[in-house]
Amino acid sequence: MWQQKSFEHEETKGILYLVPTPIGNLEDMSFRAVRILKEADFIAAEDTRNTKKLCNHFEIATPIISYHEHNKEISGQKLLDKVANGAKIALVSDAGMPAISDPGYDLVTAAAEEKLTVVPLPGANAALTGLIASGINTQPFYFYGFLNRQKKLKKQELEDLSRLSATIILYEAPHRLKETLSLMSDIMGNRNIALCRELTKRYEEFIRGTVEEAIEWASSGEVRGEFVIIIEGTSETVQDAETAWWENLSIEDHVRHYIEETGLSSKEAIKQTAKDRGINKRDVYHAYHIEE
């Protein structure tokens, strides 16, 4: 166990600062964030070109070091060595909060393991910005970030998320939005949803409605910019209704019910049984085909 006292001996020890940057509107940069970037010995940036533009706007002359997904092991250790030797490093991402859908997570984990001081600053974050204006329940919520790009893995992720009663927050790229919405409709049903586009920028837009209405909009609307997707969680009453009828059945009888009563193939029956019970399909397959 290690108890960090963030501001004890602040002047003499090395510190890794986590500095949020605006997600679109430069006016969202805080006074403290600008001060820390100016006072730091180095700025560690995911994209040095973007960060130089930010620094030029606020007249920040601090040297910038590249730190991103492809050099994080080598560059990360160099940064930690600097902090261990007393340097002040300010970590920034391209936009928003460092370590959220960002390689900064690895740097923070390694810093904590080496008992180096990590100080976070509050600031801009796309997920929470979209959530509070979505019109969908803000508590509890489950932030997932980007879904897998492979369709098969994306479907499995959505199946897992479909059982949550909490509001779900996703990030999605514009060219994958239509496919993701279509899969949501198939797996999650026609829930309430909010698509948040170009947050804090001039063309900020919220598309609020149902999943089916969102699909219709995406087929004819302007699908541009990064999206934050806010999805209504499943209701507890629906969950209870889905599970109550089978809770006293064995896995084998559960599968047989779908085959005999609804006409599903054994493959589909196994898939639905696994979804009902929240377990892996392989376990259901093993119980039905091997133990039967």
Short mmCIF file of N, CA, C and O in Angstrom, two decimals, residues 54-171:
data_model
loop_
_atom_site.label_atom_id
_atom_site.label_comp_id
_atom_site.label_asym_id
_atom_site.label_seq_id
_atom_site.Cartn_x
_atom_site.Cartn_y
_atom_site.Cartn_z
N LEU A 54 -2.17 23.99 -29.91
CA LEU A 54 -2.74 24.40 -28.62
C LEU A 54 -1.76 25.31 -27.88
O LEU A 54 -2.13 26.37 -27.36
N CYS A 55 -0.50 24.89 -27.85
CA CYS A 55 0.52 25.66 -27.12
C CYS A 55 0.74 27.04 -27.77
O CYS A 55 0.90 28.05 -27.06
N ASN A 56 0.72 27.09 -29.07
CA ASN A 56 0.89 28.37 -29.76
C ASN A 56 -0.26 29.32 -29.42
O ASN A 56 -0.05 30.53 -29.23
N HIS A 57 -1.48 28.79 -29.33
CA HIS A 57 -2.64 29.62 -29.03
C HIS A 57 -2.51 30.25 -27.65
O HIS A 57 -2.89 31.42 -27.46
N PHE A 58 -2.00 29.48 -26.68
CA PHE A 58 -1.90 29.98 -25.31
C PHE A 58 -0.48 30.45 -24.95
O PHE A 58 -0.18 30.67 -23.78
N GLU A 59 0.37 30.59 -25.95
CA GLU A 59 1.74 31.09 -25.77
C GLU A 59 2.50 30.25 -24.74
O GLU A 59 3.12 30.76 -23.81
N ILE A 60 2.46 28.94 -24.96
CA ILE A 60 3.16 27.98 -24.10
C ILE A 60 4.41 27.51 -24.83
O ILE A 60 4.33 26.97 -25.93
N ALA A 61 5.56 27.71 -24.22
CA ALA A 61 6.84 27.39 -24.88
C ALA A 61 7.49 26.12 -24.36
O ALA A 61 8.63 25.80 -24.73
N THR A 62 6.81 25.36 -23.54
CA THR A 62 7.37 24.15 -22.94
C THR A 62 7.73 23.10 -24.01
O THR A 62 6.94 22.88 -24.93
N PRO A 63 8.88 22.45 -23.91
CA PRO A 63 9.24 21.41 -24.87
C PRO A 63 8.22 20.26 -24.89
O PRO A 63 7.70 19.89 -23.83
N ILE A 64 7.96 19.73 -26.07
CA ILE A 64 6.96 18.67 -26.22
C ILE A 64 7.65 17.36 -26.60
O ILE A 64 8.49 17.32 -27.50
N ILE A 65 7.29 16.28 -25.91
CA ILE A 65 7.82 14.94 -26.16
C ILE A 65 6.69 14.06 -26.69
O ILE A 65 5.56 14.10 -26.19
N SER A 66 6.98 13.25 -27.69
CA SER A 66 5.98 12.35 -28.27
C SER A 66 5.74 11.14 -27.37
O SER A 66 6.69 10.47 -26.94
N TYR A 67 4.47 10.89 -27.06
CA TYR A 67 4.09 9.69 -26.31
C TYR A 67 2.77 9.19 -26.88
O TYR A 67 1.73 9.85 -26.74
N HIS A 68 2.79 8.04 -27.55
CA HIS A 68 1.57 7.52 -28.16
C HIS A 68 1.59 5.99 -28.15
O HIS A 68 2.52 5.36 -27.61
N GLU A 69 0.57 5.40 -28.72
CA GLU A 69 0.36 3.94 -28.66
C GLU A 69 1.56 3.16 -29.21
O GLU A 69 1.88 2.08 -28.70
N HIS A 70 2.22 3.69 -30.21
CA HIS A 70 3.28 2.93 -30.89
C HIS A 70 4.67 3.11 -30.28
O HIS A 70 5.59 2.38 -30.65
N ASN A 71 4.83 4.08 -29.38
CA ASN A 71 6.15 4.25 -28.76
C ASN A 71 6.05 4.27 -27.24
O ASN A 71 7.01 4.67 -26.56
N LYS A 72 4.89 3.84 -26.72
CA LYS A 72 4.61 4.03 -25.28
C LYS A 72 5.58 3.29 -24.35
O LYS A 72 5.87 3.76 -23.25
N GLU A 73 6.11 2.14 -24.79
CA GLU A 73 7.00 1.40 -23.91
C GLU A 73 8.34 2.12 -23.73
O GLU A 73 8.80 2.32 -22.61
N ILE A 74 8.93 2.52 -24.84
CA ILE A 74 10.23 3.19 -24.77
C ILE A 74 10.08 4.61 -24.25
O ILE A 74 10.76 5.03 -23.30
N SER A 75 9.17 5.38 -24.86
CA SER A 75 8.99 6.77 -24.45
C SER A 75 8.45 6.86 -23.02
O SER A 75 8.84 7.73 -22.25
N GLY A 76 7.56 5.93 -22.68
CA GLY A 76 6.97 5.94 -21.35
C GLY A 76 8.00 5.80 -20.25
O GLY A 76 7.98 6.53 -19.25
N GLN A 77 8.94 4.87 -20.43
CA GLN A 77 9.96 4.67 -19.41
C GLN A 77 10.88 5.89 -19.30
O GLN A 77 11.30 6.26 -18.20
N LYS A 78 11.18 6.52 -20.42
CA LYS A 78 12.00 7.74 -20.39
C LYS A 78 11.29 8.84 -19.60
O LYS A 78 11.94 9.57 -18.84
N LEU A 79 9.98 8.95 -19.80
CA LEU A 79 9.21 9.97 -19.07
C LEU A 79 9.22 9.67 -17.56
O LEU A 79 9.40 10.59 -16.74
N LEU A 80 9.04 8.40 -17.21
CA LEU A 80 9.04 8.03 -15.80
C LEU A 80 10.39 8.28 -15.16
O LEU A 80 10.47 8.70 -13.99
N ASP A 81 11.45 8.02 -15.90
CA ASP A 81 12.80 8.29 -15.38
C ASP A 81 12.97 9.78 -15.09
O ASP A 81 13.59 10.16 -14.08
N LYS A 82 12.44 10.61 -15.95
CA LYS A 82 12.53 12.06 -15.74
C LYS A 82 11.76 12.47 -14.48
O LYS A 82 12.24 13.28 -13.68
N VAL A 83 10.55 11.90 -14.30
CA VAL A 83 9.76 12.21 -13.10
C VAL A 83 10.50 11.74 -11.85
O VAL A 83 10.57 12.45 -10.84
N ALA A 84 11.08 10.54 -11.91
CA ALA A 84 11.82 10.01 -10.77
C ALA A 84 13.00 10.90 -10.40
O ALA A 84 13.40 10.97 -9.23
N ASN A 85 13.53 11.62 -11.39
CA ASN A 85 14.66 12.52 -11.16
C ASN A 85 14.23 13.95 -10.85
O ASN A 85 15.06 14.86 -10.84
N GLY A 86 12.92 14.15 -10.61
CA GLY A 86 12.45 15.45 -10.16
C GLY A 86 11.76 16.31 -11.20
O GLY A 86 11.36 17.44 -10.89
N ALA A 87 11.56 15.78 -12.41
CA ALA A 87 10.95 16.60 -13.46
C ALA A 87 9.43 16.66 -13.30
O ALA A 87 8.79 15.75 -12.76
N LYS A 88 8.85 17.76 -13.79
CA LYS A 88 7.40 17.91 -13.86
C LYS A 88 6.98 17.63 -15.31
O LYS A 88 7.39 18.35 -16.23
N ILE A 89 6.20 16.57 -15.50
CA ILE A 89 5.73 16.18 -16.84
C ILE A 89 4.22 16.39 -16.91
O ILE A 89 3.48 15.92 -16.04
N ALA A 90 3.76 17.06 -17.95
CA ALA A 90 2.32 17.25 -18.17
C ALA A 90 1.88 16.35 -19.31
O ALA A 90 2.34 16.51 -20.45
N LEU A 91 1.04 15.38 -19.03
CA LEU A 91 0.54 14.45 -20.04
C LEU A 91 -0.77 14.98 -20.62
O LEU A 91 -1.70 15.30 -19.89
N VAL A 92 -0.84 15.07 -21.96
CA VAL A 92 -2.08 15.49 -22.62
C VAL A 92 -2.42 14.48 -23.72
O VAL A 92 -1.55 13.78 -24.24
N SER A 93 -3.71 14.40 -24.06
CA SER A 93 -4.14 13.61 -25.21
C SER A 93 -4.49 14.57 -26.34
O SER A 93 -4.37 15.79 -26.19
N ASP A 94 -4.92 14.04 -27.46
CA ASP A 94 -5.29 14.92 -28.58
C ASP A 94 -6.42 15.86 -28.18
O ASP A 94 -6.46 17.02 -28.58
N ALA A 95 -7.37 15.34 -27.42
CA ALA A 95 -8.51 16.14 -26.97
C ALA A 95 -9.17 15.43 -25.80
O ALA A 95 -9.31 14.21 -25.81
N GLY A 96 -9.52 16.19 -24.78
CA GLY A 96 -10.22 15.61 -23.64
C GLY A 96 -9.31 15.12 -22.55
O GLY A 96 -8.20 15.63 -22.34
N MET A 97 -9.77 14.10 -21.85
CA MET A 97 -9.12 13.62 -20.63
C MET A 97 -8.06 12.56 -20.93
O MET A 97 -8.36 11.54 -21.54
N PRO A 98 -6.82 12.77 -20.50
CA PRO A 98 -5.79 11.74 -20.69
C PRO A 98 -6.19 10.44 -20.00
O PRO A 98 -6.86 10.45 -18.97
N ALA A 99 -5.79 9.32 -20.60
CA ALA A 99 -6.02 7.97 -20.07
C ALA A 99 -7.43 7.43 -20.33
O ALA A 99 -7.73 6.31 -19.95
N ILE A 100 -8.30 8.21 -20.99
CA ILE A 100 -9.62 7.72 -21.38
C ILE A 100 -9.57 7.45 -22.89
O ILE A 100 -9.40 8.37 -23.68
N SER A 101 -9.69 6.16 -23.28
CA SER A 101 -9.51 5.76 -24.69
C SER A 101 -8.20 6.35 -25.22
O SER A 101 -8.15 6.93 -26.29
N ASP A 102 -7.15 6.15 -24.45
CA ASP A 102 -5.89 6.86 -24.69
C ASP A 102 -4.75 6.07 -24.03
O ASP A 102 -4.96 5.49 -22.95
N PRO A 103 -3.56 6.00 -24.63
CA PRO A 103 -2.45 5.23 -24.04
C PRO A 103 -1.94 5.78 -22.72
O PRO A 103 -1.11 5.15 -22.07
N GLY A 104 -2.41 6.95 -22.32
CA GLY A 104 -1.99 7.51 -21.04
C GLY A 104 -2.27 6.60 -19.86
O GLY A 104 -1.59 6.68 -18.83
N TYR A 105 -3.25 5.72 -20.01
CA TYR A 105 -3.56 4.77 -18.94
C TYR A 105 -2.33 3.95 -18.55
O TYR A 105 -2.05 3.75 -17.36
N ASP A 106 -1.58 3.49 -19.54
CA ASP A 106 -0.41 2.66 -19.28
C ASP A 106 0.66 3.44 -18.52
O ASP A 106 1.33 2.90 -17.63
N LEU A 107 0.81 4.71 -18.87
CA LEU A 107 1.81 5.55 -18.21
C LEU A 107 1.43 5.79 -16.75
O LEU A 107 2.28 5.73 -15.85
N VAL A 108 0.16 6.05 -16.51
CA VAL A 108 -0.31 6.27 -15.14
C VAL A 108 -0.13 5.01 -14.29
O VAL A 108 0.31 5.06 -13.14
N THR A 109 -0.47 3.85 -14.86
CA THR A 109 -0.31 2.58 -14.14
C THR A 109 1.14 2.34 -13.77
O THR A 109 1.46 1.97 -12.63
N ALA A 110 2.03 2.57 -14.73
CA ALA A 110 3.45 2.36 -14.47
C ALA A 110 3.98 3.35 -13.43
O ALA A 110 4.79 3.00 -12.57
N ALA A 111 3.50 4.60 -13.49
CA ALA A 111 3.92 5.61 -12.51
C ALA A 111 3.49 5.22 -11.11
O ALA A 111 4.25 5.36 -10.14
N ALA A 112 2.27 4.72 -10.99
CA ALA A 112 1.76 4.30 -9.68
C ALA A 112 2.57 3.12 -9.14
O ALA A 112 2.86 3.04 -7.94
N GLU A 113 2.95 2.20 -10.02
CA GLU A 113 3.74 1.05 -9.60
C GLU A 113 5.11 1.49 -9.09
O GLU A 113 5.68 0.85 -8.19
N GLU A 114 5.65 2.57 -9.66
CA GLU A 114 6.96 3.08 -9.23
C GLU A 114 6.83 4.11 -8.10
O GLU A 114 7.80 4.75 -7.73
N LYS A 115 5.60 4.25 -7.59
CA LYS A 115 5.33 5.18 -6.49
C LYS A 115 5.72 6.63 -6.84
O LYS A 115 6.26 7.37 -6.01
N LEU A 116 5.42 7.00 -8.06
CA LEU A 116 5.62 8.38 -8.51
C LEU A 116 4.30 9.14 -8.37
O LEU A 116 3.22 8.58 -8.57
N THR A 117 4.38 10.41 -8.05
CA THR A 117 3.18 11.20 -7.82
C THR A 117 2.46 11.50 -9.14
O THR A 117 3.06 12.00 -10.08
N VAL A 118 1.17 11.19 -9.17
CA VAL A 118 0.31 11.46 -10.32
C VAL A 118 -0.79 12.42 -9.88
O VAL A 118 -1.56 12.11 -8.98
N VAL A 119 -0.86 13.59 -10.52
CA VAL A 119 -1.83 14.61 -10.14
C VAL A 119 -2.78 14.88 -11.31
O VAL A 119 -2.35 15.38 -12.36
N PRO A 120 -4.08 14.57 -11.16
CA PRO A 120 -5.04 14.83 -12.23
C PRO A 120 -5.65 16.22 -12.13
O PRO A 120 -5.90 16.72 -11.03
N LEU A 121 -5.89 16.84 -13.28
CA LEU A 121 -6.64 18.10 -13.34
C LEU A 121 -8.03 17.80 -13.90
O LEU A 121 -8.16 16.97 -14.81
N PRO A 122 -9.07 18.46 -13.40
CA PRO A 122 -10.40 18.27 -13.98
C PRO A 122 -10.50 19.04 -15.29
O PRO A 122 -9.76 20.01 -15.52
N GLY A 123 -11.40 18.60 -16.15
CA GLY A 123 -11.55 19.32 -17.41
C GLY A 123 -12.46 18.62 -18.40
O GLY A 123 -13.26 17.76 -18.03
N ALA A 124 -12.29 18.96 -19.66
CA ALA A 124 -13.20 18.51 -20.71
C ALA A 124 -13.16 17.00 -20.89
O ALA A 124 -12.10 16.38 -20.86
N ASN A 125 -14.35 16.42 -21.11
CA ASN A 125 -14.48 14.99 -21.38
C ASN A 125 -15.72 14.78 -22.23
O ASN A 125 -16.81 15.20 -21.87
N ALA A 126 -15.56 14.13 -23.39
CA ALA A 126 -16.68 13.99 -24.32
C ALA A 126 -17.80 13.12 -23.76
O ALA A 126 -18.98 13.42 -23.96
N ALA A 127 -17.45 12.04 -23.06
CA ALA A 127 -18.47 11.12 -22.56
C ALA A 127 -19.45 11.81 -21.61
O ALA A 127 -20.67 11.72 -21.77
N LEU A 128 -18.93 12.50 -20.62
CA LEU A 128 -19.80 13.16 -19.64
C LEU A 128 -20.52 14.36 -20.25
O LEU A 128 -21.67 14.65 -19.90
N THR A 129 -19.86 15.05 -21.17
CA THR A 129 -20.50 16.18 -21.84
C THR A 129 -21.73 15.71 -22.61
O THR A 129 -22.79 16.34 -22.56
N GLY A 130 -21.60 14.59 -23.31
CA GLY A 130 -22.74 14.04 -24.03
C GLY A 130 -23.82 13.52 -23.10
O GLY A 130 -25.01 13.74 -23.32
N LEU A 131 -23.41 12.84 -22.04
CA LEU A 131 -24.37 12.23 -21.11
C LEU A 131 -25.30 13.26 -20.49
O LEU A 131 -26.53 13.07 -20.47
N ILE A 132 -24.75 14.36 -19.98
CA ILE A 132 -25.58 15.29 -19.22
C ILE A 132 -26.59 16.04 -20.08
O ILE A 132 -27.57 16.57 -19.57
N ALA A 133 -26.39 16.06 -21.40
CA ALA A 133 -27.33 16.73 -22.29
C ALA A 133 -28.16 15.75 -23.11
O ALA A 133 -28.94 16.16 -23.97
N SER A 134 -28.02 14.45 -22.82
CA SER A 134 -28.66 13.43 -23.65
C SER A 134 -30.16 13.31 -23.41
O SER A 134 -30.90 12.87 -24.29
N GLY A 135 -30.61 13.67 -22.21
CA GLY A 135 -32.01 13.45 -21.87
C GLY A 135 -32.28 12.03 -21.39
O GLY A 135 -33.43 11.65 -21.16
N ILE A 136 -31.23 11.25 -21.25
CA ILE A 136 -31.33 9.86 -20.75
C ILE A 136 -30.73 9.83 -19.34
O ILE A 136 -29.83 10.60 -19.02
N ASN A 137 -31.24 8.93 -18.52
CA ASN A 137 -30.85 8.85 -17.11
C ASN A 137 -29.33 8.91 -16.94
O ASN A 137 -28.59 8.15 -17.55
N THR A 138 -28.87 9.83 -16.10
CA THR A 138 -27.43 10.04 -15.92
C THR A 138 -26.81 9.17 -14.82
O THR A 138 -25.58 9.13 -14.71
N GLN A 139 -27.65 8.52 -14.03
CA GLN A 139 -27.12 7.67 -12.96
C GLN A 139 -27.98 6.42 -12.81
O GLN A 139 -29.21 6.54 -12.76
N PRO A 140 -27.34 5.25 -12.69
CA PRO A 140 -25.92 5.01 -12.91
C PRO A 140 -25.61 4.97 -14.41
O PRO A 140 -26.52 4.81 -15.22
N PHE A 141 -24.34 5.13 -14.74
CA PHE A 141 -23.96 5.00 -16.14
C PHE A 141 -22.73 4.10 -16.25
O PHE A 141 -21.98 3.93 -15.29
N TYR A 142 -22.56 3.53 -17.44
CA TYR A 142 -21.44 2.62 -17.70
C TYR A 142 -20.71 3.11 -18.94
O TYR A 142 -21.27 3.09 -20.04
N PHE A 143 -19.49 3.57 -18.76
CA PHE A 143 -18.70 4.05 -19.89
C PHE A 143 -17.92 2.88 -20.49
O PHE A 143 -17.14 2.22 -19.81
N TYR A 144 -18.14 2.63 -21.78
CA TYR A 144 -17.45 1.53 -22.46
C TYR A 144 -16.41 2.03 -23.46
O TYR A 144 -15.41 1.37 -23.70
N GLY A 145 -16.65 3.18 -24.07
CA GLY A 145 -15.71 3.69 -25.06
C GLY A 145 -15.95 3.08 -26.43
O GLY A 145 -17.09 2.83 -26.81
N PHE A 146 -14.89 2.82 -27.17
CA PHE A 146 -15.02 2.29 -28.53
C PHE A 146 -15.29 0.79 -28.51
O PHE A 146 -14.66 0.04 -27.77
N LEU A 147 -16.24 0.36 -29.34
CA LEU A 147 -16.49 -1.06 -29.55
C LEU A 147 -15.40 -1.62 -30.47
O LEU A 147 -14.73 -0.88 -31.19
N ASN A 148 -15.25 -2.94 -30.46
CA ASN A 148 -14.28 -3.59 -31.34
C ASN A 148 -14.65 -3.36 -32.80
O ASN A 148 -15.83 -3.32 -33.14
N ARG A 149 -13.67 -3.21 -33.65
CA ARG A 149 -13.94 -2.97 -35.06
C ARG A 149 -14.41 -4.22 -35.80
O ARG A 149 -15.08 -4.11 -36.82
N GLN A 150 -14.05 -5.40 -35.29
CA GLN A 150 -14.49 -6.63 -35.93
C GLN A 150 -15.95 -6.91 -35.58
O GLN A 150 -16.34 -6.89 -34.42
N LYS A 151 -16.74 -7.16 -36.61
CA LYS A 151 -18.18 -7.28 -36.43
C LYS A 151 -18.55 -8.38 -35.43
O LYS A 151 -19.43 -8.18 -34.58
N LYS A 152 -17.91 -9.52 -35.50
CA LYS A 152 -18.23 -10.63 -34.61
C LYS A 152 -17.98 -10.25 -33.15
O LYS A 152 -18.80 -10.52 -32.27
N LEU A 153 -16.84 -9.62 -32.90
CA LEU A 153 -16.51 -9.22 -31.53
C LEU A 153 -17.39 -8.07 -31.07
O LEU A 153 -17.77 -7.99 -29.89
N LYS A 154 -17.74 -7.19 -32.00
CA LYS A 154 -18.64 -6.08 -31.67
C LYS A 154 -20.01 -6.61 -31.24
O LYS A 154 -20.61 -6.12 -30.28
N LYS A 155 -20.51 -7.62 -31.93
CA LYS A 155 -21.80 -8.22 -31.58
C LYS A 155 -21.76 -8.81 -30.18
O LYS A 155 -22.70 -8.65 -29.40
N GLN A 156 -20.66 -9.49 -29.84
CA GLN A 156 -20.54 -10.07 -28.51
C GLN A 156 -20.51 -8.99 -27.44
O GLN A 156 -21.12 -9.12 -26.37
N GLU A 157 -19.80 -7.89 -27.72
CA GLU A 157 -19.74 -6.79 -26.76
C GLU A 157 -21.12 -6.20 -26.54
O GLU A 157 -21.52 -5.91 -25.40
N LEU A 158 -21.88 -6.00 -27.61
CA LEU A 158 -23.23 -5.44 -27.48
C LEU A 158 -24.16 -6.40 -26.76
O LEU A 158 -25.05 -5.97 -26.00
N GLU A 159 -23.99 -7.70 -26.97
CA GLU A 159 -24.80 -8.67 -26.23
C GLU A 159 -24.52 -8.58 -24.74
O GLU A 159 -25.45 -8.65 -23.92
N ASP A 160 -23.26 -8.43 -24.37
CA ASP A 160 -22.91 -8.28 -22.96
C ASP A 160 -23.49 -6.98 -22.39
O ASP A 160 -24.04 -6.96 -21.28
N LEU A 161 -23.38 -5.89 -23.15
CA LEU A 161 -23.89 -4.60 -22.69
C LEU A 161 -25.41 -4.57 -22.61
O LEU A 161 -25.97 -3.82 -21.81
N SER A 162 -26.07 -5.37 -23.43
CA SER A 162 -27.54 -5.33 -23.50
C SER A 162 -28.19 -5.71 -22.19
O SER A 162 -29.35 -5.37 -21.95
N ARG A 163 -27.48 -6.41 -21.31
CA ARG A 163 -28.05 -6.85 -20.04
C ARG A 163 -27.92 -5.82 -18.93
O ARG A 163 -28.45 -5.99 -17.83
N LEU A 164 -27.20 -4.72 -19.20
CA LEU A 164 -26.99 -3.70 -18.17
C LEU A 164 -28.22 -2.81 -18.00
O LEU A 164 -28.81 -2.37 -18.97
N SER A 165 -28.57 -2.52 -16.75
CA SER A 165 -29.66 -1.58 -16.50
C SER A 165 -29.15 -0.14 -16.48
O SER A 165 -29.93 0.81 -16.58
N ALA A 166 -27.83 0.04 -16.35
CA ALA A 166 -27.24 1.37 -16.34
C ALA A 166 -27.23 1.97 -17.76
O ALA A 166 -27.18 1.23 -18.75
N THR A 167 -27.28 3.28 -17.84
CA THR A 167 -27.11 3.98 -19.11
C THR A 167 -25.71 3.68 -19.65
O THR A 167 -24.73 3.66 -18.90
N ILE A 168 -25.61 3.43 -20.95
CA ILE A 168 -24.35 3.01 -21.57
C ILE A 168 -23.80 4.14 -22.43
O ILE A 168 -24.55 4.77 -23.19
N ILE A 169 -22.50 4.40 -22.31
CA ILE A 169 -21.85 5.44 -23.11
C ILE A 169 -20.80 4.81 -24.01
O ILE A 169 -19.90 4.11 -23.54
N LEU A 170 -20.93 5.07 -25.31
CA LEU A 170 -19.99 4.55 -26.29
C LEU A 170 -19.38 5.70 -27.09
O LEU A 170 -19.98 6.76 -27.20
N TYR A 171 -18.22 5.46 -27.67
CA TYR A 171 -17.65 6.33 -28.69
C TYR A 171 -17.74 5.58 -30.03
O TYR A 171 -17.61 4.35 -30.07
#
